[in-house]
XYZ file of C-alpha atoms in Angstrom:
488
model
C 0.000 0.000 0.000
C 1.350 3.388 -0.983
C 1.495 6.384 1.355
C -1.196 8.110 -0.719
C -3.512 5.113 -0.404
C -2.894 4.910 3.326
C -3.630 8.617 3.727
C -6.818 8.294 1.666
C -7.959 5.365 3.802
C -7.421 7.358 6.983
C -9.264 10.362 5.529
C -12.256 8.187 4.641
C -12.415 6.771 8.176
C -12.102 10.266 9.670
C -15.054 11.403 7.547
C -17.224 8.357 8.258
C -16.447 7.928 11.974
C -15.867 11.448 13.333
C -17.311 10.558 16.755
C -14.180 8.567 17.636
C -11.857 11.584 17.540
C -12.884 12.877 20.960
C -12.210 9.700 22.875
C -9.007 9.210 20.891
C -7.774 12.591 22.078
C -8.716 11.739 25.668
C -6.552 8.594 25.644
C -3.670 10.357 23.876
C -3.581 13.102 26.518
C -3.142 10.420 29.170
C -0.388 8.603 27.278
C -2.389 5.614 26.029
C -2.952 4.165 22.574
C -6.467 3.808 21.165
C -7.544 2.512 17.755
C -10.714 1.774 15.821
C -10.794 -1.944 15.007
C -13.017 -4.725 13.796
C -15.857 -4.959 11.335
C -16.415 -1.197 11.373
C -13.245 -0.626 9.320
C -14.223 -3.388 6.903
C -17.747 -2.088 6.435
C -16.635 1.502 5.788
C -14.405 0.299 2.959
C -17.314 -1.763 1.614
C -19.339 1.426 1.344
C -21.654 0.773 4.286
C -22.706 3.485 6.696
C -21.318 2.873 10.205
C -23.750 2.414 13.069
C -23.459 4.194 16.395
C -21.582 1.279 18.004
C -17.770 1.294 17.731
C -15.137 -1.281 18.722
C -11.847 0.118 20.013
C -8.585 -1.456 21.164
C -6.109 0.025 23.643
C -2.932 -0.689 25.571
C -4.655 0.502 28.778
C -5.918 -2.108 31.224
C -9.660 -2.253 31.908
C -9.118 -0.529 35.252
C -7.181 2.269 33.563
C -9.882 2.597 30.899
C -12.560 2.912 33.570
C -10.575 5.595 35.350
C -9.985 7.501 32.108
C -13.601 7.608 30.929
C -15.195 8.293 34.314
C -16.523 11.816 34.126
C -16.163 11.934 30.337
C -18.682 9.229 29.405
C -22.390 9.588 30.070
C -22.570 5.970 31.202
C -20.194 3.032 31.637
C -20.586 -0.689 32.205
C -18.167 -3.508 32.903
C -20.094 -6.635 31.922
C -17.212 -7.730 29.646
C -14.398 -6.835 31.999
C -13.440 -10.501 32.452
C -12.426 -10.447 28.786
C -10.811 -7.032 29.015
C -13.753 -5.010 27.682
C -15.331 -1.856 29.073
C -18.484 -0.389 27.542
C -19.504 3.259 27.596
C -21.901 5.718 26.015
C -21.174 9.295 25.005
C -24.219 11.063 23.620
C -25.750 8.724 21.054
C -22.540 6.756 20.473
C -21.644 3.478 22.178
C -17.986 2.440 22.489
C -16.631 -0.953 23.510
C -12.973 -0.661 24.485
C -10.934 -3.828 24.769
C -7.385 -4.110 26.042
C -4.942 -5.575 23.541
C -5.213 -9.290 24.063
C -4.657 -12.790 22.768
C -6.886 -15.777 23.374
C -6.275 -19.457 22.911
C -8.031 -22.768 23.555
C -6.226 -25.533 25.383
C -6.589 -28.933 23.716
C -9.649 -29.976 25.742
C -11.011 -26.694 27.088
C -14.385 -25.254 26.095
C -13.351 -21.792 27.288
C -10.501 -19.767 25.814
C -7.627 -18.427 27.906
C -7.458 -14.636 27.525
C -4.179 -12.784 28.049
C -3.423 -9.097 27.641
C -1.138 -8.104 24.763
C 1.230 -5.197 24.326
C 0.780 -3.806 20.811
C -1.877 -3.069 18.228
C -0.245 -5.234 15.570
C -0.068 -8.158 17.998
C -3.745 -7.612 18.789
C -4.651 -7.548 15.098
C -2.676 -10.724 14.491
C -5.124 -12.650 16.675
C -8.140 -11.561 14.615
C -10.034 -14.173 12.642
C -9.595 -12.847 9.092
C -7.478 -10.197 7.438
C -10.577 -8.191 6.438
C -11.259 -7.858 10.170
C -7.603 -7.130 11.070
C -7.421 -3.501 9.978
C -7.358 -0.520 12.335
C -7.113 3.265 12.556
C -4.983 4.794 15.300
C -6.714 7.668 17.070
C -7.011 10.573 17.210
C -5.269 10.986 13.830
C -7.016 8.056 12.037
C -3.685 6.578 10.927
C -4.621 3.523 8.867
C -2.985 0.246 9.994
C -3.189 -2.845 7.769
C -0.298 -5.208 8.562
C -1.890 -8.322 7.021
C -3.302 -7.114 3.713
C -6.928 -6.784 4.721
C -7.661 -4.080 2.155
C -6.243 -6.262 -0.623
C -8.472 -9.125 0.578
C -11.474 -6.819 0.430
C -10.611 -5.892 -3.153
C -10.182 -9.580 -4.028
C -13.374 -10.496 -2.122
C -11.633 -13.380 -0.387
C -11.251 -14.539 3.204
C -7.707 -15.089 4.441
C -6.270 -15.362 7.956
C -3.564 -13.069 9.365
C -1.294 -16.048 10.059
C -1.442 -19.761 9.309
C -5.105 -20.750 9.181
C -4.364 -23.973 11.078
C -3.033 -21.899 13.976
C -6.007 -19.554 13.841
C -8.557 -22.385 13.883
C -6.650 -24.229 16.584
C -6.638 -21.122 18.789
C -10.401 -20.683 18.340
C -12.180 -23.440 16.379
C -15.351 -21.359 16.193
C -13.567 -19.329 13.511
C -14.315 -22.226 11.175
C -17.989 -21.340 11.472
C -17.212 -17.636 11.251
C -15.578 -18.302 7.884
C -18.894 -19.716 6.687
C -20.803 -16.770 8.157
C -18.613 -14.119 6.549
C -18.662 -15.948 3.213
C -22.467 -15.894 3.396
C -22.699 -12.338 4.684
C -20.195 -10.714 2.329
C -20.460 -13.046 -0.658
C -16.703 -13.657 -0.454
C -14.741 -16.694 -1.569
C -12.556 -18.571 0.926
C -8.848 -18.869 0.144
C -7.773 -22.404 -0.740
C -5.447 -22.680 2.250
C -8.211 -21.504 4.588
C -10.658 -24.010 3.134
C -8.109 -26.813 3.534
C -7.496 -25.807 7.150
C -11.239 -25.772 7.846
C -11.414 -29.406 6.744
C -8.302 -30.372 8.674
C -9.340 -28.634 11.879
C -13.090 -29.359 11.784
C -12.890 -31.985 14.589
C -11.664 -29.183 16.905
C -15.218 -27.831 16.922
C -16.122 -30.547 19.413
C -14.438 -28.559 22.191
C -16.573 -25.461 21.542
C -19.649 -25.108 23.728
C -23.069 -25.729 22.190
C -24.150 -22.204 23.110
C -21.320 -20.593 21.114
C -21.992 -22.850 18.128
C -25.706 -22.049 18.239
C -24.930 -18.347 18.430
C -22.702 -18.513 15.360
C -25.144 -20.728 13.478
C -27.962 -18.318 14.247
C -25.922 -15.412 12.864
C -25.103 -17.429 9.749
C -28.757 -18.299 9.138
C -29.849 -14.654 9.007
C -27.181 -13.555 6.499
C -28.244 -12.695 2.937
C -27.225 -16.143 1.611
C -26.958 -18.708 4.424
C -27.027 -21.560 1.909
C -23.578 -20.464 0.764
C -22.233 -20.739 4.310
C -23.995 -24.028 5.037
C -22.553 -25.530 1.857
C -19.069 -24.423 2.897
C -19.517 -26.146 6.271
C -20.740 -29.310 4.560
C -17.957 -29.394 1.963
C -15.274 -28.919 4.631
C -16.809 -31.565 6.960
C -17.433 -28.940 9.646
C -21.172 -29.608 9.413
C -20.527 -33.142 10.666
C -19.681 -31.518 13.991
C -22.622 -29.110 14.196
C -25.371 -30.229 11.772
C -24.596 -33.812 10.742
C -28.202 -34.358 9.645
C -27.706 -31.833 6.839
C -24.463 -33.408 5.641
C -26.160 -36.802 5.422
C -28.739 -35.509 2.968
C -26.193 -35.497 0.141
C -26.601 -39.122 -0.888
C -30.395 -39.204 -0.782
C -32.160 -38.878 -4.153
C -35.535 -37.194 -3.849
C -38.787 -38.941 -4.693
C -39.086 -37.230 -8.076
C -35.493 -37.847 -9.186
C -35.453 -34.325 -10.565
C -33.036 -32.765 -8.075
C -29.395 -33.695 -7.817
C -30.155 -34.871 -4.288
C -32.159 -33.934 -1.218
C -29.257 -31.843 0.036
C -29.285 -29.549 -2.990
C -33.070 -29.420 -2.815
C -32.844 -28.267 0.807
C -30.477 -25.430 -0.112
C -32.859 -24.448 -2.911
C -35.799 -24.384 -0.512
C -33.786 -22.236 1.898
C -33.006 -19.715 -0.830
C -36.613 -19.690 -2.056
C -37.872 -19.131 1.483
C -35.606 -16.100 1.787
C -36.988 -14.738 -1.481
C -40.530 -15.163 -0.131
C -39.916 -13.627 3.309
C -40.619 -9.980 2.319
C -43.956 -10.984 0.781
C -45.085 -12.176 4.199
C -43.326 -9.574 6.359
C -40.804 -12.096 7.695
C -37.459 -10.642 6.623
C -34.542 -12.473 8.252
C -36.776 -14.974 10.060
C -34.596 -17.523 11.879
C -37.445 -20.011 12.372
C -38.430 -20.098 8.711
C -34.834 -20.468 7.584
C -33.982 -23.256 10.020
C -37.169 -25.089 9.057
C -36.365 -24.708 5.361
C -32.875 -26.118 5.889
C -34.035 -29.001 8.090
C -37.408 -29.839 6.561
C -36.205 -33.037 4.837
C -33.660 -34.348 7.357
C -35.968 -37.281 8.089
C -35.564 -38.671 4.568
C -32.402 -40.741 5.095
C -34.070 -42.689 7.913
C -37.323 -43.238 5.987
C -35.957 -43.931 2.503
C -37.557 -46.992 0.873
C -37.085 -48.345 -2.642
C -40.311 -49.643 -4.175
C -40.468 -52.618 -6.605
C -41.173 -50.276 -9.513
C -37.940 -48.369 -8.820
C -39.516 -45.341 -7.201
C -38.181 -44.041 -3.898
C -40.467 -43.068 -1.008
C -39.850 -41.332 2.294
C -43.011 -42.252 4.201
C -43.582 -40.085 7.306
C -40.250 -38.322 6.855
C -41.875 -35.122 8.119
C -42.709 -36.773 11.459
C -39.273 -38.343 11.812
C -37.634 -35.107 10.688
C -39.530 -33.058 13.256
C -38.190 -35.273 16.041
C -34.665 -35.057 14.651
C -34.868 -31.270 14.360
C -36.062 -31.017 17.947
C -33.184 -33.173 19.200
C -30.523 -31.307 17.239
C -31.697 -27.795 18.098
C -32.145 -28.777 21.733
C -28.613 -30.179 21.837
C -27.376 -26.867 20.419
C -29.179 -25.023 23.231
C -31.445 -22.984 20.972
C -34.278 -21.275 22.884
C -37.188 -23.604 23.607
C -39.652 -21.540 21.593
C -37.380 -21.664 18.538
C -36.985 -25.437 18.914
C -40.745 -25.917 19.237
C -41.615 -23.713 16.265
C -38.998 -25.126 13.895
C -39.846 -28.749 14.691
C -43.559 -28.026 14.269
C -42.966 -26.393 10.880
C -40.957 -29.435 9.778
C -43.823 -31.661 10.890
C -46.390 -29.588 8.973
C -44.451 -28.920 5.769
C -46.286 -31.634 3.778
C -49.754 -30.891 5.120
C -50.712 -28.869 2.038
C -49.872 -31.760 -0.294
C -52.045 -34.104 1.740
C -55.118 -32.255 0.565
C -54.239 -32.573 -3.116
C -54.623 -29.874 -5.707
C -58.430 -29.859 -5.750
C -60.846 -27.484 -4.080
C -60.563 -26.874 -0.368
C -63.616 -27.571 1.775
C -64.378 -25.365 4.746
C -63.423 -28.152 7.136
C -60.063 -28.688 5.419
C -59.281 -24.986 5.620
C -60.235 -24.838 9.296
C -58.042 -27.843 10.094
C -55.064 -26.397 8.200
C -55.318 -23.102 10.060
C -55.931 -24.811 13.383
C -52.924 -27.110 12.995
C -50.617 -24.254 11.989
C -51.804 -21.943 14.758
C -49.506 -18.913 15.157
C -47.087 -20.457 12.632
C -49.500 -20.085 9.702
C -47.625 -17.267 7.972
C -44.306 -19.080 8.339
C -45.944 -22.268 7.034
C -47.086 -20.343 3.954
C -43.463 -19.419 3.243
C -42.080 -22.900 3.888
C -44.743 -24.679 1.838
C -44.397 -22.383 -1.155
C -40.601 -22.635 -0.985
C -40.818 -26.438 -0.922
C -42.870 -26.575 -4.131
C -39.758 -26.954 -6.285
C -39.982 -28.794 -9.576
C -38.441 -28.465 -13.023
C -41.839 -29.268 -14.524
C -43.052 -25.758 -15.274
C -46.682 -26.794 -15.692
C -46.683 -28.579 -12.351
C -45.011 -25.629 -10.645
C -47.752 -23.338 -11.952
C -50.442 -25.772 -10.733
C -48.915 -25.953 -7.257
C -48.601 -22.162 -7.021
C -52.214 -21.703 -8.109
C -53.367 -24.365 -5.679
C -51.679 -22.564 -2.813
C -53.042 -19.249 -4.017
C -56.444 -20.900 -3.799
C -55.791 -22.106 -0.261
C -54.760 -18.652 0.910
C -57.848 -17.186 -0.752
C -60.082 -19.740 0.992
C -58.419 -18.881 4.335
C -59.085 -15.186 3.728
C -62.719 -15.797 2.755
C -63.439 -18.054 5.706
C -61.672 -15.668 8.069
C -64.214 -13.000 7.149
C -66.954 -15.256 8.520
C -65.120 -17.044 11.305
C -62.200 -16.337 13.606
C -60.108 -19.131 12.126
C -57.030 -18.337 14.171
C -59.033 -18.756 17.375
C -61.170 -21.796 16.661
C -62.665 -23.181 19.858
C -65.423 -25.702 20.567
C -68.815 -24.070 20.996
C -69.068 -25.652 24.449
C -66.260 -25.065 26.935
C -65.199 -27.468 29.673
C -67.727 -26.230 32.235
C -70.583 -26.451 29.742
C -69.528 -29.971 28.727
C -69.614 -31.082 32.381
C -73.044 -29.514 32.849
C -74.574 -31.049 29.715
C -73.182 -34.533 30.443
C -73.503 -34.303 34.214
C -69.905 -35.404 34.753
C -67.158 -34.218 37.120
C -63.718 -32.940 36.035
C -61.516 -35.669 34.613
C -60.199 -37.337 31.438
C -63.716 -37.790 30.073
C -64.081 -34.013 29.808
C -60.955 -33.927 27.653
C -62.331 -36.599 25.320
C -65.569 -34.689 24.984
C -63.697 -31.454 24.353
C -61.695 -33.094 21.548
C -64.940 -34.307 19.974
C -66.435 -30.834 20.135
C -63.308 -29.296 18.615
C -63.378 -31.806 15.759
C -67.052 -31.035 15.250
C -66.312 -27.317 15.123
C -63.577 -27.814 12.541
C -65.659 -30.172 10.392
C -69.099 -28.557 10.582
C -68.350 -24.938 11.409
C -70.534 -22.966 13.785
C -73.641 -24.912 14.828
C -75.083 -22.816 17.606
C -75.186 -23.654 21.309
C -78.331 -25.815 21.256
C -77.297 -27.930 18.267
C -73.800 -28.331 19.712
C -75.283 -29.653 22.992
C -77.429 -32.130 21.053
C -74.395 -33.395 19.140
C -72.493 -33.805 22.410
C -75.328 -35.892 23.891
C -75.476 -38.016 20.732
C -71.716 -38.632 20.926
C -71.969 -39.582 24.589
C -74.705 -42.107 23.847
C -72.639 -43.668 21.034
C -69.649 -43.898 23.381
C -71.703 -45.656 26.047
C -71.476 -42.742 28.425
C -74.588 -42.453 30.651
C -76.572 -39.472 29.456
C -78.507 -37.500 32.068
C -82.284 -37.321 31.537
C -83.598 -34.059 30.129
C -84.483 -31.453 32.697
C -88.243 -31.557 33.501
C -90.282 -28.820 31.899
C -91.580 -26.123 34.211
C -95.360 -25.838 34.892
C -97.232 -24.504 31.948
C -94.627 -25.638 29.418
C -95.390 -28.307 26.824
């Protein structure tokens, strides 16, 4: 890099991040170094507007940082002090200041050892990728790029500051970060980095499930998570974190029109992302995880028929259980686990009704089964309707258009999202003359099924149907209440 280029880089950062000059001057007056670091530098050079949150690195210890900013900052916090980080707010700008440091995993440890460093270049050398290992010394915004990060940005490639094997050994989670940044930035991965990912993939077993889930969640909400997932699969890293996805590669789909179920799953994921804005679900983690995992039950249910066709009977049920186990093991939040597994279970429900007209009862059942996941199920189902047969694709799209229209029409007459039996538990007990217990639950299920199948019947007719059901089930039915005097 020439002096002119370095000066231009510093001038750009000074223009885009002027709020850092004040705190840079504060540290300089007290004899300490301070530099802008991290993704902020990368994003400015990629033409993105910086947010109000800035990462800084310093030679000052956390205690010295706290002493320096007390009285200058509007607020401070020390939640990251164990890792050398102090947070503060000045006006509308948030700074996170971290002491120069190095961190390294021992061979069997799930937590990295963190040690303070002594120089900015040493601190940058521990960064994951060269595009994240650039800095600007404050307050003058002197651009620092010891590992060729700006060249990597121009080449749109991910490289590591040192040997990638050393980088991934120090922190194996960087293997997953490589996939995330490839998906987020649309960058290629240098051949030596890719080779090291494959070589060091088994090291991921020492990383805690929570950290893996956090990185996987970030990957899934990038613009093209399929790119990152494919990188993890091709480098064997997915065997450590999502083995069910890797094992889809050898499974031909039931139509024999996709290369394999694995490629189909990536296609569904990309189609779901395209559909998200239509349904107001931009960047929806649940939809994207469900799209990726919707067919993971196929390897366990694959069956070759005598005529040569392949079936995957009940793969949605098996897949839902597998998705629940995997996401639970990764410590995803319980609500995310429940929603994703339910979407996997429901993803074939539309096809079970065929492409004909939808009866009122079928529409009610579809909405009832989906519950609050209905909008996400719309996205997943449409995304899963992948076929190279153009005529069939048009038929499927029209069929789902018809279903959504039927839902809208029926919703005008009925509160589909809140379908309840017309008799509640207390009314069931009164009509049948029974105490609380399992029998009330059976009766409630019958009434709910009746409501879904027949629609609104009215209170009197509903009570009559309940009595008829009880008689057919051999449940003693109370005699009708005697008519009052003067009544027929």
